[in-house]
Short mmCIF file of C-alpha atoms in Angstrom, two decimals:
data_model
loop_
_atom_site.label_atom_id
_atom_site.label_comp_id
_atom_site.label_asym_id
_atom_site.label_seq_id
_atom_site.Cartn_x
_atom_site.Cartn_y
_atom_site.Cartn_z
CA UNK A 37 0.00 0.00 0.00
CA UNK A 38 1.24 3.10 -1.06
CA UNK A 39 2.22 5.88 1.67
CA UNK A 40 0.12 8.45 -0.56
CA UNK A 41 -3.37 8.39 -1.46
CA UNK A 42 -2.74 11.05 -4.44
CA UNK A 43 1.40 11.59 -5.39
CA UNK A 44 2.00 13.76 -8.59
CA UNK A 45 5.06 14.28 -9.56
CA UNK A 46 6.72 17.09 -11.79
CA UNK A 47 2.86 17.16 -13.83
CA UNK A 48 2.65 20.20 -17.02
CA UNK A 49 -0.30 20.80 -18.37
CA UNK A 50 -0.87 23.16 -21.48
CA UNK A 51 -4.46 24.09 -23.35
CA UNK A 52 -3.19 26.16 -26.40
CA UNK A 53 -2.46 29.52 -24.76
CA UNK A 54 0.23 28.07 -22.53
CA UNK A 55 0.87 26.21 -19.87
CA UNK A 56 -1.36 26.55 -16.76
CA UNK A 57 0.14 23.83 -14.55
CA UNK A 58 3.92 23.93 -14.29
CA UNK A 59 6.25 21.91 -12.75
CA UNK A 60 3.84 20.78 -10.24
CA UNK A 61 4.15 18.07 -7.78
CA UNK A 62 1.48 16.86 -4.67
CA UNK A 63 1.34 14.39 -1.90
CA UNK A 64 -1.56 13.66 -0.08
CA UNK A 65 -1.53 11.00 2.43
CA UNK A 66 -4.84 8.52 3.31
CA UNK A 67 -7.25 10.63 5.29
CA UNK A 68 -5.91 14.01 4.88
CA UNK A 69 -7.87 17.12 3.98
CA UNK A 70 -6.88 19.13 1.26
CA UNK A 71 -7.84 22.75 0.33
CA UNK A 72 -6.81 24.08 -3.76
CA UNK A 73 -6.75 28.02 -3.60
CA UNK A 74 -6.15 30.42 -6.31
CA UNK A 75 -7.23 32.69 -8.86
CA UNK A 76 -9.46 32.33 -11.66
CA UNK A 77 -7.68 30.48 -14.59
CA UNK A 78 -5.00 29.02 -12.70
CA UNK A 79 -5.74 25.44 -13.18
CA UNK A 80 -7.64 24.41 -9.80
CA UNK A 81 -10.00 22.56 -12.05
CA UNK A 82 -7.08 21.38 -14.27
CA UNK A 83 -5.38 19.76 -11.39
CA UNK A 84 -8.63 18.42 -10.17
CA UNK A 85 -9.92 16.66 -13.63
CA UNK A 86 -6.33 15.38 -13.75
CA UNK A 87 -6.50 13.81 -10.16
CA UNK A 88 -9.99 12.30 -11.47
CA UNK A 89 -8.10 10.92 -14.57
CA UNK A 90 -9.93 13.11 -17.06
CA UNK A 91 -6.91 14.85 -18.33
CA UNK A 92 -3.26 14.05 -18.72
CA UNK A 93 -0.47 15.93 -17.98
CA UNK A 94 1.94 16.78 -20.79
CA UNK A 95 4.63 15.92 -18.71
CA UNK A 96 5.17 14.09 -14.95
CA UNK A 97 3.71 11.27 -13.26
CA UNK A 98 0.03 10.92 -11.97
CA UNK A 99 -0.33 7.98 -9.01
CA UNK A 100 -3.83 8.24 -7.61
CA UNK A 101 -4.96 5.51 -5.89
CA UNK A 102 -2.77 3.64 -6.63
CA UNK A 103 -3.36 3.57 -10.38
CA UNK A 104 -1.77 5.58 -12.61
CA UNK A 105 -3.47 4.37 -16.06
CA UNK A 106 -6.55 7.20 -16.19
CA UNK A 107 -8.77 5.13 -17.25
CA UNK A 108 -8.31 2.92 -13.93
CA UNK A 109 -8.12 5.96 -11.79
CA UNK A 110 -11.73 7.19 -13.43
CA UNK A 111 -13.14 3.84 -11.86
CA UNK A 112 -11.66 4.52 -8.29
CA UNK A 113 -12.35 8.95 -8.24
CA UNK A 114 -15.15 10.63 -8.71
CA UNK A 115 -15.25 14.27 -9.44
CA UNK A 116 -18.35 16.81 -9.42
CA UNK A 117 -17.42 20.23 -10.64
CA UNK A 118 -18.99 23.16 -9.48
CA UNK A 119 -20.79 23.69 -12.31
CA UNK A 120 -22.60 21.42 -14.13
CA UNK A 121 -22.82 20.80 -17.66
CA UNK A 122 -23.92 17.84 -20.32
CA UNK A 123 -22.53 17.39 -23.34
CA UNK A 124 -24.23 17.64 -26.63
CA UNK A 125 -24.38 13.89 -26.88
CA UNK A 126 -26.65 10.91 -25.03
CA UNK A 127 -27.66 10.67 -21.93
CA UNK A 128 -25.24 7.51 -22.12
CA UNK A 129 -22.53 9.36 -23.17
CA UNK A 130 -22.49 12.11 -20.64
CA UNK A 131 -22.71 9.62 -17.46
CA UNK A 132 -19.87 6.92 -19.12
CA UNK A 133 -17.68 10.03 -20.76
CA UNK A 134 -17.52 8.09 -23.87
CA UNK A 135 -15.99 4.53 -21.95
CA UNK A 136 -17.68 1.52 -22.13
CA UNK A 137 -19.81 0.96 -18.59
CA UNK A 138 -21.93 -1.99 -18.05
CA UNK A 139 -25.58 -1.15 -18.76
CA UNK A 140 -26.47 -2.00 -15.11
CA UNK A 141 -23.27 1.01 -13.72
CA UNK A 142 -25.15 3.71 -15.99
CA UNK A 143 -28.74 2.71 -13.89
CA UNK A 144 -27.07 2.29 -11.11
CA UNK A 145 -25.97 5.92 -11.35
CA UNK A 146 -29.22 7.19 -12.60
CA UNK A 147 -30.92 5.65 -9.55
CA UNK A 148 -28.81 7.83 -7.23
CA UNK A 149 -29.22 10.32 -8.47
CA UNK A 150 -33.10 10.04 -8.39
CA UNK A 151 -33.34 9.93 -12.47
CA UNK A 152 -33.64 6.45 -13.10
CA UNK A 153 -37.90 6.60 -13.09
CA UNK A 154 -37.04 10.11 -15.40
CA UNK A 155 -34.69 8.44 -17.76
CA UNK A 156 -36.60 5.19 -17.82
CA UNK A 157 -39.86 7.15 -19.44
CA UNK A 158 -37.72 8.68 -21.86
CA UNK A 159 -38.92 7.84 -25.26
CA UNK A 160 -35.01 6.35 -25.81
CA UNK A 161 -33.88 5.81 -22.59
CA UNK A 162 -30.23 6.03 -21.88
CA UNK A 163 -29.77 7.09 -25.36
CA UNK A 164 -31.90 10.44 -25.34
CA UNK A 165 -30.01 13.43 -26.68
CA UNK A 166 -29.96 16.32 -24.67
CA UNK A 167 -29.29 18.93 -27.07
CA UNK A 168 -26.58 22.04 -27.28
CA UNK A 169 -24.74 23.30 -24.67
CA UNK A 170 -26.62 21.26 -21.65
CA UNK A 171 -25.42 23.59 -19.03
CA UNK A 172 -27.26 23.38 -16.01
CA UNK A 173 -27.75 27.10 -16.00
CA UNK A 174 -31.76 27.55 -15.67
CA UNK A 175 -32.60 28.60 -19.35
CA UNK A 176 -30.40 25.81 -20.84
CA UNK A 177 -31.24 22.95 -18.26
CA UNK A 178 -35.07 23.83 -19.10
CA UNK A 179 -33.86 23.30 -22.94
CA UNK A 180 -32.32 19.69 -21.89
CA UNK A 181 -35.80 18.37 -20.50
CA UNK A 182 -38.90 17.25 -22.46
CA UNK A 183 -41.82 19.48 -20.80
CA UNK A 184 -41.67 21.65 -18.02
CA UNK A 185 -39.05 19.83 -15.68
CA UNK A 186 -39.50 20.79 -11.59
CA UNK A 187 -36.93 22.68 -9.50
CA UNK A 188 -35.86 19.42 -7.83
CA UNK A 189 -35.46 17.92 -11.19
CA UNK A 190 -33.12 20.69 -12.27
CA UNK A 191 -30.81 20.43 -9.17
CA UNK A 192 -30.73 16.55 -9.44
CA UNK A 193 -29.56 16.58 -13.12
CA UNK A 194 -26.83 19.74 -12.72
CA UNK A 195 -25.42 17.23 -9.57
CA UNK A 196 -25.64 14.27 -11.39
CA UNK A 197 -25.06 14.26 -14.65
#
């Protein structure tokens, strides 16, 4: 067992105006509390979605969990961002990010989050599209959901998905 429960080591990360995370390295041991401050734009939620294993660094090592294939650390982290959004693809696709999850995982996560009755009496099920930019902002979420969807409804699906 590893003495660290998240260890990065020397991680860069770029998008295409530069590099946001530099020459960064972490230890967290089992247990211990964390807190990521900083300014707007400088890569709290970079270093986050590369601690769940939804980005990779350009350079360094990522051990989380004791993985440090992303794909493994995806199965053992889960992340919810502050803001929610859904991609313009399936309701499938948003919850499995594109990997391939057992059908019984994806209802598993519908149920709790309190959609699986919702998503179940969708005319295509998992597979429903839910449209351009499914933010969870009020006037897009609305745009997401057949009908006029309750407030509870909106919170559960910005959360969740």
């Amino acid at each position: 067992m590893s003495q660290y429960a998240i260890h990065l080591d020397n991680i860069t990360y770029s998008y295409e105006g530069g590099a946001v995370l530099r020459n960064l390295s972490l230890k967290v041991r089992p247990g211990e509390h964390v807190g990521i401050l900083g300014d707007s734009g400088c890569g709290k939620s970079t270093l986050l979605k590369i601690v769940a294993g939804l980005y990779q660094p350009d350079s360094g090592t990522v051990d989380v969990a004791e993985e440090s294939s992303p794909g493994k650390i995806r199965e053992k982290v889960a992340l919810v961002m502050q803001q929610g959004c859904l991609f313009p693809l399936s309701i499938r696709d948003n919850i499995s990010c594109g990997h391939d999850i057992p059908e019984e995982k994806l209802w598993a996560s519908c149920e709790s989050a309190s959609l699986a009755r919702w998503v179940a009496g969708l005319p295509e099920g998992l597979d429903t599209y839910v449209g351009e930019r499914g933010n969870s902002g009020k006037s897009r979420t609305s745009s997401v959901f057949p009908g006029k969807p309750s407030a509870s409804m909106k919170r559960k699906a910005s959360l969740s998905l």
